[in-house]
CSV table of C-alpha atoms and ligand atoms in Angstrom, one decimal:
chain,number,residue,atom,x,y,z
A,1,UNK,CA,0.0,0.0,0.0
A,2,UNK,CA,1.4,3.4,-1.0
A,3,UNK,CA,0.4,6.6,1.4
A,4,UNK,CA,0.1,10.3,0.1
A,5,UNK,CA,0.3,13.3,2.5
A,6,UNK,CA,-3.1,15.4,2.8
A,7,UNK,CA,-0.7,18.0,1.4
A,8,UNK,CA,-0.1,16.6,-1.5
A,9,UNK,CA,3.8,18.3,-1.5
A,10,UNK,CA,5.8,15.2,-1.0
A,11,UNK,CA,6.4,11.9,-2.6
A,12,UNK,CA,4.1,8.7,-1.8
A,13,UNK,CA,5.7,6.3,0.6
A,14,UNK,CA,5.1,2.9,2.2
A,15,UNK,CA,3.3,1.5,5.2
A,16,UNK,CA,7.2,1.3,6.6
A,17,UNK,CA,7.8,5.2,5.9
A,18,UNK,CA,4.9,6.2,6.7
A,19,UNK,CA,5.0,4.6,9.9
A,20,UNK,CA,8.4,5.8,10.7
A,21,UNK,CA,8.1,9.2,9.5
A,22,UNK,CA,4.7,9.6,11.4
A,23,UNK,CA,4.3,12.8,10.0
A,24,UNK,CA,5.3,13.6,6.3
A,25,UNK,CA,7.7,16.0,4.8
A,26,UNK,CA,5.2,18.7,4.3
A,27,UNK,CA,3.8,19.0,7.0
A,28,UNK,CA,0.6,16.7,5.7
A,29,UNK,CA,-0.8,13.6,7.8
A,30,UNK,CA,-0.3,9.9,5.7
A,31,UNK,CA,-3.3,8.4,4.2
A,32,UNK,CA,-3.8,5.1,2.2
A,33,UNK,CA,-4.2,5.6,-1.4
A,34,UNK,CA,-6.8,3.4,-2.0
A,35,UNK,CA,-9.0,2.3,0.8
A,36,UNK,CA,-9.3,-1.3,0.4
A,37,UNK,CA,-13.2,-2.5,0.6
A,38,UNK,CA,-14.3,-5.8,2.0
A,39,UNK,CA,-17.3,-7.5,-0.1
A,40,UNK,CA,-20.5,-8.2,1.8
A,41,UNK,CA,-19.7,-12.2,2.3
A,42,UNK,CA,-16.4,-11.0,4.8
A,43,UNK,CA,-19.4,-9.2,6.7
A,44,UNK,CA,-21.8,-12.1,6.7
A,45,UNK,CA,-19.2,-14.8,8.1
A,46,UNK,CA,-17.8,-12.1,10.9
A,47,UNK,CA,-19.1,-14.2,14.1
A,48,UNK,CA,-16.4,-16.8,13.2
A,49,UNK,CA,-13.1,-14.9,13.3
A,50,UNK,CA,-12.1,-13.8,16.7
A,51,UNK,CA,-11.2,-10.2,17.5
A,52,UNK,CA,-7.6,-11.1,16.6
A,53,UNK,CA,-8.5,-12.6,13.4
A,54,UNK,CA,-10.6,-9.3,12.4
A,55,UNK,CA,-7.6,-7.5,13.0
A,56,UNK,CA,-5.3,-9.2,11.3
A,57,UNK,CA,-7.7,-9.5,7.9
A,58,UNK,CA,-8.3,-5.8,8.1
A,59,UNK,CA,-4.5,-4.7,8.8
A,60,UNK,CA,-3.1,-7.4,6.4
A,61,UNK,CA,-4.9,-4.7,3.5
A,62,UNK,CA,-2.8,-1.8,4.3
A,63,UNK,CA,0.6,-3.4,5.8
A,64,UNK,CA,0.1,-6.1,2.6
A,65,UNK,CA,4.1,-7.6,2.5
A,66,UNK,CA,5.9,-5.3,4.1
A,67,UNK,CA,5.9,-7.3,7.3
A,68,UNK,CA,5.6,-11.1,6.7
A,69,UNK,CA,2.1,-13.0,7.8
A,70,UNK,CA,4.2,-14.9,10.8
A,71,UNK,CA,5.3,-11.2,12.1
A,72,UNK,CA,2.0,-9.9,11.7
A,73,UNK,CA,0.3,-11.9,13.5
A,74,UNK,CA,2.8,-12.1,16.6
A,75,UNK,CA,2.4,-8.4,16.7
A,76,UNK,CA,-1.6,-8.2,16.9
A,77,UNK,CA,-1.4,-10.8,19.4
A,78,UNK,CA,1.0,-9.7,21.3
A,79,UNK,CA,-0.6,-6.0,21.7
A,80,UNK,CA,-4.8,-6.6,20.7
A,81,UNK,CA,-4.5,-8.7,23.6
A,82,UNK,CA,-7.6,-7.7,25.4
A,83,UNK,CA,-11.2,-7.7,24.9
A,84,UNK,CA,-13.3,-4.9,23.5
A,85,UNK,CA,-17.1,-6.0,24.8
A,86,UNK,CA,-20.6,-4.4,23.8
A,87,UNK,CA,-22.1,-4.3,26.8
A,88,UNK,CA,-25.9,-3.2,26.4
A,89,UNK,CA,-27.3,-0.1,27.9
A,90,UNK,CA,-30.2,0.9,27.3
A,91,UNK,CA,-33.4,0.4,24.4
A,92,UNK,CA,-31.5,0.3,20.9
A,93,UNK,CA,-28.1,1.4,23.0
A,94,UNK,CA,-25.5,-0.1,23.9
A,95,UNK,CA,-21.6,1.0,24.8
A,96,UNK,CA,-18.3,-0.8,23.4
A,97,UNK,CA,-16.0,-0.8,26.1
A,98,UNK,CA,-12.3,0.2,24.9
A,99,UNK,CA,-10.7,0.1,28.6
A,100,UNK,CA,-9.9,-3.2,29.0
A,101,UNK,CA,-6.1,-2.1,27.8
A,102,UNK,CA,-3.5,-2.1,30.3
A,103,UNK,CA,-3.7,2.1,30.9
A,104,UNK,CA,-7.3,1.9,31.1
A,105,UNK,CA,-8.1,3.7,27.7
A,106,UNK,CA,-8.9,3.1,24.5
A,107,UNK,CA,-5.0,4.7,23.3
A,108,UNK,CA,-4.1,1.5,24.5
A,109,UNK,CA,-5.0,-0.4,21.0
A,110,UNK,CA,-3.1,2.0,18.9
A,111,UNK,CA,0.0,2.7,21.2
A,112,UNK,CA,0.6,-1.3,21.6
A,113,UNK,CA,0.0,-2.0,18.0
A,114,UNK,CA,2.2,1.1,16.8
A,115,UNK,CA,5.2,0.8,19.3
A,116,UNK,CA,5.9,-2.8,18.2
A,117,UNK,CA,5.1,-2.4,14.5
A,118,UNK,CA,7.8,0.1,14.9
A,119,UNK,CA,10.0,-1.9,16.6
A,120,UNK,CA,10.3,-4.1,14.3
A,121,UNK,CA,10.6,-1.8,11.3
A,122,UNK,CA,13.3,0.0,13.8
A,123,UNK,CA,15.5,-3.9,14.1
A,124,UNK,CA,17.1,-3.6,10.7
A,125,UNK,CA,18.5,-0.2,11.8
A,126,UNK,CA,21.4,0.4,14.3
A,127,UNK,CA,20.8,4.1,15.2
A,128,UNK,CA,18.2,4.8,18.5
A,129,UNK,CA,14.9,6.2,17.4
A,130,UNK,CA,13.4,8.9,19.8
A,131,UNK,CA,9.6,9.2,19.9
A,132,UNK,CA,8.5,12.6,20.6
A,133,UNK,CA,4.5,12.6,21.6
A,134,UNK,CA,2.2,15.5,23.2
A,135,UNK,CA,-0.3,14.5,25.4
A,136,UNK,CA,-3.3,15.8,26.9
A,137,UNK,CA,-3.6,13.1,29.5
A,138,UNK,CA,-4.0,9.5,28.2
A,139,UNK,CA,-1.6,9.2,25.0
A,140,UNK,CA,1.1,10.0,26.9
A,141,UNK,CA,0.5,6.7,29.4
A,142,UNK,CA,-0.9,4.1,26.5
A,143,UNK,CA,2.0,5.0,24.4
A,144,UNK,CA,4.5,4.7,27.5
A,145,UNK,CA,2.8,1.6,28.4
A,146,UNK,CA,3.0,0.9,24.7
A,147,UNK,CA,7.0,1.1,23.8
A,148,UNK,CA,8.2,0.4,27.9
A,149,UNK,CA,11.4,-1.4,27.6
A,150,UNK,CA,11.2,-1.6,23.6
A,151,UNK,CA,15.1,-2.2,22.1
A,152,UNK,CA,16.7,0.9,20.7
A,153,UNK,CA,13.9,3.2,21.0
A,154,UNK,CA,13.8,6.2,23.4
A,155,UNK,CA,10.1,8.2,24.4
A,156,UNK,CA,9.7,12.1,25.4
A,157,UNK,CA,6.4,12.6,26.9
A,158,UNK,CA,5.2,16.2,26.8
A,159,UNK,CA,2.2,17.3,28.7
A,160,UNK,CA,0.8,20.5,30.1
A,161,UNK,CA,1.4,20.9,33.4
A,162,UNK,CA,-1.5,21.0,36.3
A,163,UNK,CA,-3.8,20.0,33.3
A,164,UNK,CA,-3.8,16.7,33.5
A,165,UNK,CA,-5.5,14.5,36.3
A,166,UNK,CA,-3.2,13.3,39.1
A,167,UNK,CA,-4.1,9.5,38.0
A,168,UNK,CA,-2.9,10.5,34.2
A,169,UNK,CA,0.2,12.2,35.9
A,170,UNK,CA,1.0,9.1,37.9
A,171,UNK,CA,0.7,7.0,35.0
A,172,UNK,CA,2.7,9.5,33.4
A,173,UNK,CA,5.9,9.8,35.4
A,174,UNK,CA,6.4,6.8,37.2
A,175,UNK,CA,7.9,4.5,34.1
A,176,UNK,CA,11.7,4.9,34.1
A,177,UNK,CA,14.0,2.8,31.5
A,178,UNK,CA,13.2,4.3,28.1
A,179,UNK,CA,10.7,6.2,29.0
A,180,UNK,CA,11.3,9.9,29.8
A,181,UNK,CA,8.2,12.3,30.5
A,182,UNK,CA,8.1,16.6,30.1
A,183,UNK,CA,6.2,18.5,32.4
A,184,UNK,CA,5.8,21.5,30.1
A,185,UNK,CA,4.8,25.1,31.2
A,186,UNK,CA,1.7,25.6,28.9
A,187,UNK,CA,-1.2,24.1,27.3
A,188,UNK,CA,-1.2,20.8,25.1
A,189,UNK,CA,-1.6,23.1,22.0
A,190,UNK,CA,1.8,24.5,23.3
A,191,UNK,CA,2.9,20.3,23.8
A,192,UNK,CA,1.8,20.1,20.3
A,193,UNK,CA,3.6,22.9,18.8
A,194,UNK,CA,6.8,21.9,20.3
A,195,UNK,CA,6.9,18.5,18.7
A,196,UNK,CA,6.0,19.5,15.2
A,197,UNK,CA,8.9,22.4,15.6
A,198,UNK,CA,11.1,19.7,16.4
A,199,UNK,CA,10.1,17.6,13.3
A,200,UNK,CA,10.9,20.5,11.0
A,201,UNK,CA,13.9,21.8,12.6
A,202,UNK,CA,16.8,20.1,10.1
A,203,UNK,CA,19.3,20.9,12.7
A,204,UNK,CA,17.7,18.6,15.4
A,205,UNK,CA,16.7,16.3,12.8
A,206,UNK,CA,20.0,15.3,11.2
A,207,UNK,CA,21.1,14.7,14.8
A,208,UNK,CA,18.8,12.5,15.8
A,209,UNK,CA,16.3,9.8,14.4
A,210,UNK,CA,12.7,11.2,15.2
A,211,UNK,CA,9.3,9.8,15.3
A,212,UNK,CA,6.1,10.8,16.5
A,213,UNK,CA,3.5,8.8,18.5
A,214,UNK,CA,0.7,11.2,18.4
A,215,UNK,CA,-2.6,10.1,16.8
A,216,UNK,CA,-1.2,11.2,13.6
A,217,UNK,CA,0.7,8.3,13.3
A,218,UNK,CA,-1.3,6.1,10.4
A,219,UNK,CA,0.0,3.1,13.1
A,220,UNK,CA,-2.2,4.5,15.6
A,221,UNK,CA,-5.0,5.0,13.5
A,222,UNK,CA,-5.2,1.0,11.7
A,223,UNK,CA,-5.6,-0.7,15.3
A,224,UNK,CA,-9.0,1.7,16.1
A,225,UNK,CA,-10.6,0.2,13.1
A,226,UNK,CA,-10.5,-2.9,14.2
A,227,UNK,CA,-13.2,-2.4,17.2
A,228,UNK,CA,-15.3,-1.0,15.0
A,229,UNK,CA,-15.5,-4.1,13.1
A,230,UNK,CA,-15.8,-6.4,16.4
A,231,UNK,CA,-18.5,-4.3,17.4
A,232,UNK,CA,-20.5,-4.8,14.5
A,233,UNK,CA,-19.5,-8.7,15.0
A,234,UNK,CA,-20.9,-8.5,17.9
A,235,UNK,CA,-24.3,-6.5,17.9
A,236,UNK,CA,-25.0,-8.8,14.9
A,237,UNK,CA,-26.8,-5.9,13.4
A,238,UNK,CA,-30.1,-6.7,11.6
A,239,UNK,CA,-31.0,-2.5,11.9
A,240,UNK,CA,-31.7,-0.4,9.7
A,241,UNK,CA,-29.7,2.1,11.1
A,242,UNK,CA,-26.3,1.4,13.4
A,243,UNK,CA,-24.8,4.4,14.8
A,244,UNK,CA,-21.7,5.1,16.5
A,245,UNK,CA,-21.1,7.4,18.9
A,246,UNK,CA,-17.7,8.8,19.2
A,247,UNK,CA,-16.1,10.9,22.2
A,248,UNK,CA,-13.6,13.1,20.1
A,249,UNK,CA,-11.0,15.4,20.8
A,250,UNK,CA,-8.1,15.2,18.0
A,251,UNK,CA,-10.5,13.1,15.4
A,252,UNK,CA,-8.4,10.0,16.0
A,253,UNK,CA,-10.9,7.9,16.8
A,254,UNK,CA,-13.7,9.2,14.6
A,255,UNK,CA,-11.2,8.8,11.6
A,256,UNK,CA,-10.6,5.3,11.8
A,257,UNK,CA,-14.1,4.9,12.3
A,258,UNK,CA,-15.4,6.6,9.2
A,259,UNK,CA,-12.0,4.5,7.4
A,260,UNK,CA,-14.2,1.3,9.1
A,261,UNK,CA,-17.4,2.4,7.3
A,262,UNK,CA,-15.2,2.9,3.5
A,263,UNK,CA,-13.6,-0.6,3.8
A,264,UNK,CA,-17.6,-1.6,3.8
A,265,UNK,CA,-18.7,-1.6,7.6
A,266,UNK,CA,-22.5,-0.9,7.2
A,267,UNK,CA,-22.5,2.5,9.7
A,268,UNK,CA,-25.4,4.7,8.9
A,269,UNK,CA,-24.6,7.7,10.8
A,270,UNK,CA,-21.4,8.9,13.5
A,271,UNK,CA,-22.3,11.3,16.1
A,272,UNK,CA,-19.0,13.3,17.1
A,273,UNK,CA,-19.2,14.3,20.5
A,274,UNK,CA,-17.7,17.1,21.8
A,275,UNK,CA,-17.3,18.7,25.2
A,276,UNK,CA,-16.8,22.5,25.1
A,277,UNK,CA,-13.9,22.8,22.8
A,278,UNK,CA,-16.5,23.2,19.6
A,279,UNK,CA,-14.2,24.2,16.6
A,280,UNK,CA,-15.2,20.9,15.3
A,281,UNK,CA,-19.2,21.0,15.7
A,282,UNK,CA,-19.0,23.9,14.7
A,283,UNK,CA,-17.6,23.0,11.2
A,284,UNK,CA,-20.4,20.4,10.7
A,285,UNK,CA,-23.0,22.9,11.4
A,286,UNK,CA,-21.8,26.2,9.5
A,287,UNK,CA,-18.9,24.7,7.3
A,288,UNK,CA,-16.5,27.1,8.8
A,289,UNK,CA,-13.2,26.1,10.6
A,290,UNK,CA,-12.1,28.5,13.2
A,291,UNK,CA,-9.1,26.9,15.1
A,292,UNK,CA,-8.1,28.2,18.5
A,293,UNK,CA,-7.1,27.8,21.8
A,294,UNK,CA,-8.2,25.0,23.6
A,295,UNK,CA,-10.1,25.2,27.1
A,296,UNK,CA,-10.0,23.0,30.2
A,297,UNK,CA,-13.0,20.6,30.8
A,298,UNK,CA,-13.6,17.6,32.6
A,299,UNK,CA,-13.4,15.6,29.9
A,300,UNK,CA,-10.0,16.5,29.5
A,301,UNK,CA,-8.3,13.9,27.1
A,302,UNK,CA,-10.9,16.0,24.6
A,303,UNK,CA,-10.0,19.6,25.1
A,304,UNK,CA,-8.6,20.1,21.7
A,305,UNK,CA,-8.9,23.6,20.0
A,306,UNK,CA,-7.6,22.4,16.5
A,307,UNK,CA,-8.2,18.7,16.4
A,308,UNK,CA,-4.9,17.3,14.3
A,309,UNK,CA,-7.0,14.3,11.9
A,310,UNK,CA,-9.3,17.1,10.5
A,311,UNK,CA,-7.3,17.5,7.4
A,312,UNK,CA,-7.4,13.4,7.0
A,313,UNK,CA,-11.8,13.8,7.4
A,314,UNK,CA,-11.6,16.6,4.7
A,315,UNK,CA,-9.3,14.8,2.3
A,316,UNK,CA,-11.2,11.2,2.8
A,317,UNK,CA,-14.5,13.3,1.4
A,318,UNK,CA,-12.6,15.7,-1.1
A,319,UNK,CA,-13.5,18.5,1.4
A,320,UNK,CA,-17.1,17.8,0.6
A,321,UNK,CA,-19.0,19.3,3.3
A,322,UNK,CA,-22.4,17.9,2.2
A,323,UNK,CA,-21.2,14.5,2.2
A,324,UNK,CA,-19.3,15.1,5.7
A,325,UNK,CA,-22.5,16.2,7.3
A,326,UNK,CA,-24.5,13.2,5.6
A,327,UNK,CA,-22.3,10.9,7.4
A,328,UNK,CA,-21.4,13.1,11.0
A,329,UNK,CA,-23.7,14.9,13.3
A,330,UNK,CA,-21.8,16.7,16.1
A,331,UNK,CA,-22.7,18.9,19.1
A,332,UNK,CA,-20.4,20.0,21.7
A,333,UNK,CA,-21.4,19.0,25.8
A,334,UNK,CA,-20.6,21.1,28.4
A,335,UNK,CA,-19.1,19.7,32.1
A,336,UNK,CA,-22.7,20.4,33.9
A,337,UNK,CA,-24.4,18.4,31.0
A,338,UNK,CA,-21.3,15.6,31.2
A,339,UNK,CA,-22.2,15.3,35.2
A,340,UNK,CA,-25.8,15.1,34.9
A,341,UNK,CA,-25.6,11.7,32.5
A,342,UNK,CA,-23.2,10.3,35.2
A,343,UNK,CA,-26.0,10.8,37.4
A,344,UNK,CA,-28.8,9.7,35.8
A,345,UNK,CA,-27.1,7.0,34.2
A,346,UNK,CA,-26.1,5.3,37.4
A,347,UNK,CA,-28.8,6.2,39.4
A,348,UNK,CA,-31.4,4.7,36.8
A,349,UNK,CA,-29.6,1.9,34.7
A,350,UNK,CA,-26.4,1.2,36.8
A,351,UNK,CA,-24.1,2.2,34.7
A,352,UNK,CA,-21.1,4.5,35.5
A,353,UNK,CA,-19.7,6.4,32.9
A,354,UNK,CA,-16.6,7.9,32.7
A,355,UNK,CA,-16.6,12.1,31.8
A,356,UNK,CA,-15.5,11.7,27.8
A,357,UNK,CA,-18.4,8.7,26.9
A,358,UNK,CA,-20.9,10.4,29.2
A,359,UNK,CA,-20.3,13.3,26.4
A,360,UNK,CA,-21.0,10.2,23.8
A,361,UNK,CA,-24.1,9.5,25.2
A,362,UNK,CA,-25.1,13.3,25.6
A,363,UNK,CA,-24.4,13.6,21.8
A,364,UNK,CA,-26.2,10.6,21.0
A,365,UNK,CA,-29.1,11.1,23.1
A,366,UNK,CA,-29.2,14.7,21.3
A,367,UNK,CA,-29.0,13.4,18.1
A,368,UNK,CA,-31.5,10.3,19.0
A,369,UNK,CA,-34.1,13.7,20.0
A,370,UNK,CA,-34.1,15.1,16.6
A,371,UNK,CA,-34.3,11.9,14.8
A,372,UNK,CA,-37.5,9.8,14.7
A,373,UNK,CA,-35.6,6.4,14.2
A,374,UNK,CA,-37.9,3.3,15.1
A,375,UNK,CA,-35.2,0.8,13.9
A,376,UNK,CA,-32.1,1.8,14.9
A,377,UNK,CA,-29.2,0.3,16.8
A,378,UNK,CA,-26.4,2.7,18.6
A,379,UNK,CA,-23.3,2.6,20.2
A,380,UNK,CA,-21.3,5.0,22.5
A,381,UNK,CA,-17.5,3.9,22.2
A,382,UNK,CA,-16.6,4.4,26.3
A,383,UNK,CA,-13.2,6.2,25.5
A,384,UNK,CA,-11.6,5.2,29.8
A,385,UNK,CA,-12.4,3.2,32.7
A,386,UNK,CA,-14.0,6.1,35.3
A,387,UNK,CA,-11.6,4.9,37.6
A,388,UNK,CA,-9.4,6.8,35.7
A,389,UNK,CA,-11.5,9.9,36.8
A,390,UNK,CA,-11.8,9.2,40.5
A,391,UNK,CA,-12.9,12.4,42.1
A,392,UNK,CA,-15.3,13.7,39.5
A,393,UNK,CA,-16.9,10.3,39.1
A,394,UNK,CA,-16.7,9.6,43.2
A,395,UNK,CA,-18.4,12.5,43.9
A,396,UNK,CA,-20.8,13.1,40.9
A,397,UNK,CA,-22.4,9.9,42.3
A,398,UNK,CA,-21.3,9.2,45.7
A,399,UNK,CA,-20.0,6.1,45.8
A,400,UNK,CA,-16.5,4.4,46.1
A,401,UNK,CA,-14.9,3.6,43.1
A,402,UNK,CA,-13.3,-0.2,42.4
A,403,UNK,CA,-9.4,1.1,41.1
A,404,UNK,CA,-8.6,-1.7,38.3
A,405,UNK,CA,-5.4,-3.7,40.2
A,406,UNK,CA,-3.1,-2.6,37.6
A,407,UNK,CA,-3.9,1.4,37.8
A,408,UNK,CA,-3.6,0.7,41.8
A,409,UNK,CA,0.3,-0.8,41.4
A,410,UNK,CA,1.6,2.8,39.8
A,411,UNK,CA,-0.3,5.1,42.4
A,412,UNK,CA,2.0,3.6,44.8
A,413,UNK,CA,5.1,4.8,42.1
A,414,UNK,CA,7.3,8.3,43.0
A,415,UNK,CA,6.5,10.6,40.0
A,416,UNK,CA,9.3,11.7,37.7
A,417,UNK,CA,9.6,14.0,35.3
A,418,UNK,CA,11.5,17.0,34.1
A,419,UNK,CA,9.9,20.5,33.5
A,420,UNK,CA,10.5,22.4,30.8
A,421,UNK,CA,9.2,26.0,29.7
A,422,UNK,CA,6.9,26.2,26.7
A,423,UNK,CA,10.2,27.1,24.6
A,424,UNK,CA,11.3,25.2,21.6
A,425,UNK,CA,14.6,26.3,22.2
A,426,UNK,CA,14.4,24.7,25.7
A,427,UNK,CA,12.8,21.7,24.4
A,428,UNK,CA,15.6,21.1,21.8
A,429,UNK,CA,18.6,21.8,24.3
A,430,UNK,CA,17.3,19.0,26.7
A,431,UNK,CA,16.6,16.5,23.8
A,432,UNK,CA,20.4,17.1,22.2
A,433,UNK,CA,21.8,16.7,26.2
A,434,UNK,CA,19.5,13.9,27.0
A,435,UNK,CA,21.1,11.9,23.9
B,1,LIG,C1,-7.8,10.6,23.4
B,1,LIG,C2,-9.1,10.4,24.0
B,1,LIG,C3,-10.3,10.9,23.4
B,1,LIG,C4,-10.2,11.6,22.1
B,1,LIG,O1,-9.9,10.8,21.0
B,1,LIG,P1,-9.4,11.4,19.6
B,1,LIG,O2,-9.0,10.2,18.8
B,1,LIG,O3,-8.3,12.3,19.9
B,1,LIG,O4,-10.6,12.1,19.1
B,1,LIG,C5,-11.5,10.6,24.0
B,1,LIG,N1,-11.5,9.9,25.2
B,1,LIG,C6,-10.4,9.6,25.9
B,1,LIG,C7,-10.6,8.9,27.2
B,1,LIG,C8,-9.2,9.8,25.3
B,1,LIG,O5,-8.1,9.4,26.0
């Protein structure tokens, strides 16, 4: 499979480059040439391959023989080694868990899948490669979590500090070996500036070999459309209409989802759900882009003020914004609206929610209100475990938390990191001393 950058400036490349590069020449974000398509019979015999064998059918398309069928399949077992369940919900609605990982978020599918894809593109070289990735709270862990004692590659962590949530800080800071984490003084726009003016800066670059681990990564993106297709698997869909509902910040997620839906996946509709950081509901509503700075909500893996997939969305429609609004409904959910569906959703059905899917199901629930669908079937991707969220979700419903066994082991870890100013020049001098 060849990939061109949304650009268009540089030269196509293969699933290797584009996966080492992470982001191309030009600034642009990779994306397949051709999307492959699977014929309805690969949809009709789905119940019989397990989640694994989904995800090796649909990555085989796009990695074709660039890493041999024995390889492939050692990685996707080694990293989509945990379940992603449907549990039902309510009526027609039901939530596909995606933090079952061992970070308790759904990065963890991408991050795995990316860090040892890249290892083992990285074996045939015999220079260190050095991720740089910018994190609003649960990249930076999954990704960690992801390349944590990986041969010959190093990881920089940047994230804004006092803006992410002491659990995401712990899980953060408390790996050592390889992995190294930033405490920047700024905002994750700022953590996101810094590591695209290290990509472009020559000097830095013929220094050192390095890589990016943000969702931009097209190794990121392949592992989320896997669930997408186990979902399906699993709802056994005889509906008319099968929505998903997607908890979005930089359009990672919803990407690979609407990539799912062009390689055939029968999806009628995708509600993009927002908290308070609009720029992108706003798009769908008024076709207008207006990028800016992003503000801090609860739902804080999401507070994004210029969401880094939009330019794949535009270019996978030909920046048709009819055809982008026949296939997305957004709406943006503020923090009181997030807390009341905590609420009510526990206190009537049982269910706790985590802040980013109790925006999914705000979103959907909107977009359920100005539909009149009487066959429908919809799902709220839940983004984190709300353990991950203790004192919001604690005291939004007043009760005591379970904390997964594997969260609890790296409370107990001393946090370590070094902090940085929101500088590039700072940024640079630490990475060419660190090295
Ligand atoms: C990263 C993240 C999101 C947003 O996903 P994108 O792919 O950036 O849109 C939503 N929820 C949680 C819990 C996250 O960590």
């Amino acid at each position: 499979m060849k990939f061109y950058s949304t650009n268009r400036k540089s030269a196509l490349v293969n699933f290797e480059q584009a996966v080492m590069k992470g982001l191309a020449d030009d600034g642009g974000l990779f994306m397949p040439e051709i999307i492959p398509v699977f014929y309805k019979e690969f949809f009709s015999h789905l119940e019989n391959l397990s989640f694994q064998e989904l995800a090796f059918s649909i990555s085989k398309k796009f990695v074709e023989d660039e890493i041999g069928e024995d390889k492939l399949e050692k990685i996707i077992l080694e990293t989509i080694n945990f379940p992603a369940p449907v549990v039902h919900l309510i009526e027609n609605i039901s939530v596909l868990e995606l933090f079952h990982g061992p970070t308790l978020a759904f990065k963890d599918f991408g991050a795995r899948f990316m860090a040892k894809t890249m290892e083992f593109f990285n074996s045939k070289e015999n220079k260190e490669l050095n991720i740089l990735v910018a994190t609003s709270g649960d990249t930076g862990s999954a990704v960690a979590n992801g390349f944590y004692g990986v041969e010959g590659i190093n990881v920089f962590i940047l994230y804004p500090r006092g803006k992410v949530s002491y659990i995401q800080e712990k899980q953060l800071t408390t790996l050592d070996k390889n992995i190294t984490a930033l405490e920047i003084d700024g905002t994750f726009d700022d953590c996101q500036r810094l590591v695209k003016a290290a990509f472009v800066d020559k000097q830095l670059t013929s220094q050192l070999r390095l890589s990016s681990a943000n969702s931009i990564n097209f190794a990121r993106l392949l592992p989320q459309t896997f669930y997408y297709f186990e979902a399906f698997k699993q709802l056994q869909n005889n509906n008319e209409n099968l929505i998903f509902s997607v908890p979005s910040g930089n359009l990672g997620n919803l990407t690979a989802g609407l990539i799912a839906m062009k390689m055939g996946l029968p999806i009628t509709k995708f509600v993009a759900a927002i908290n308070s950081n609009s720029v992108f509901s706003e798009y769908i509503s008024t076709g207008k882009y207006s990028p800016r700075k992003s503000i801090t909500t609860l739902s804080n893996a999401m507070d994004v003020g210029d969401p880094s997939n939009f330019s794949r969305i535009k270019d996978l429609y030909s920046n048709n914004l009819e055809e982008i609004q026949n296939n997305i409904y957004s709406d943006s959910t503020s923090d009181e609206e997030t807390l009341n569906v905590i609420k009510d959703l526990y206190n009537k059905h049982k269910y706790i929610f985590d802040p980013h899917g109790a925006v999914g199901f705000n979103s959907l629930n909107n977009y359920l209100n100005k539909n009149n669908f009487t066959d429908y079937s919809a799902v709220i991707l839940e983004t984190a475990h709300p353990a991950k969220f203790l004192d919001v979700v604690e005291t939004t419903i007043n009760i005591k938390i379970q904390m997964p066994e594997r969260l609890a082991a790296c409370m107990k870890k001393e946090k370590k990191s070094a902090a940085l100013s929101n500088e590039y020049s700072e940024l640079k001098k630490f990475l060419l001393n660190s090295i």
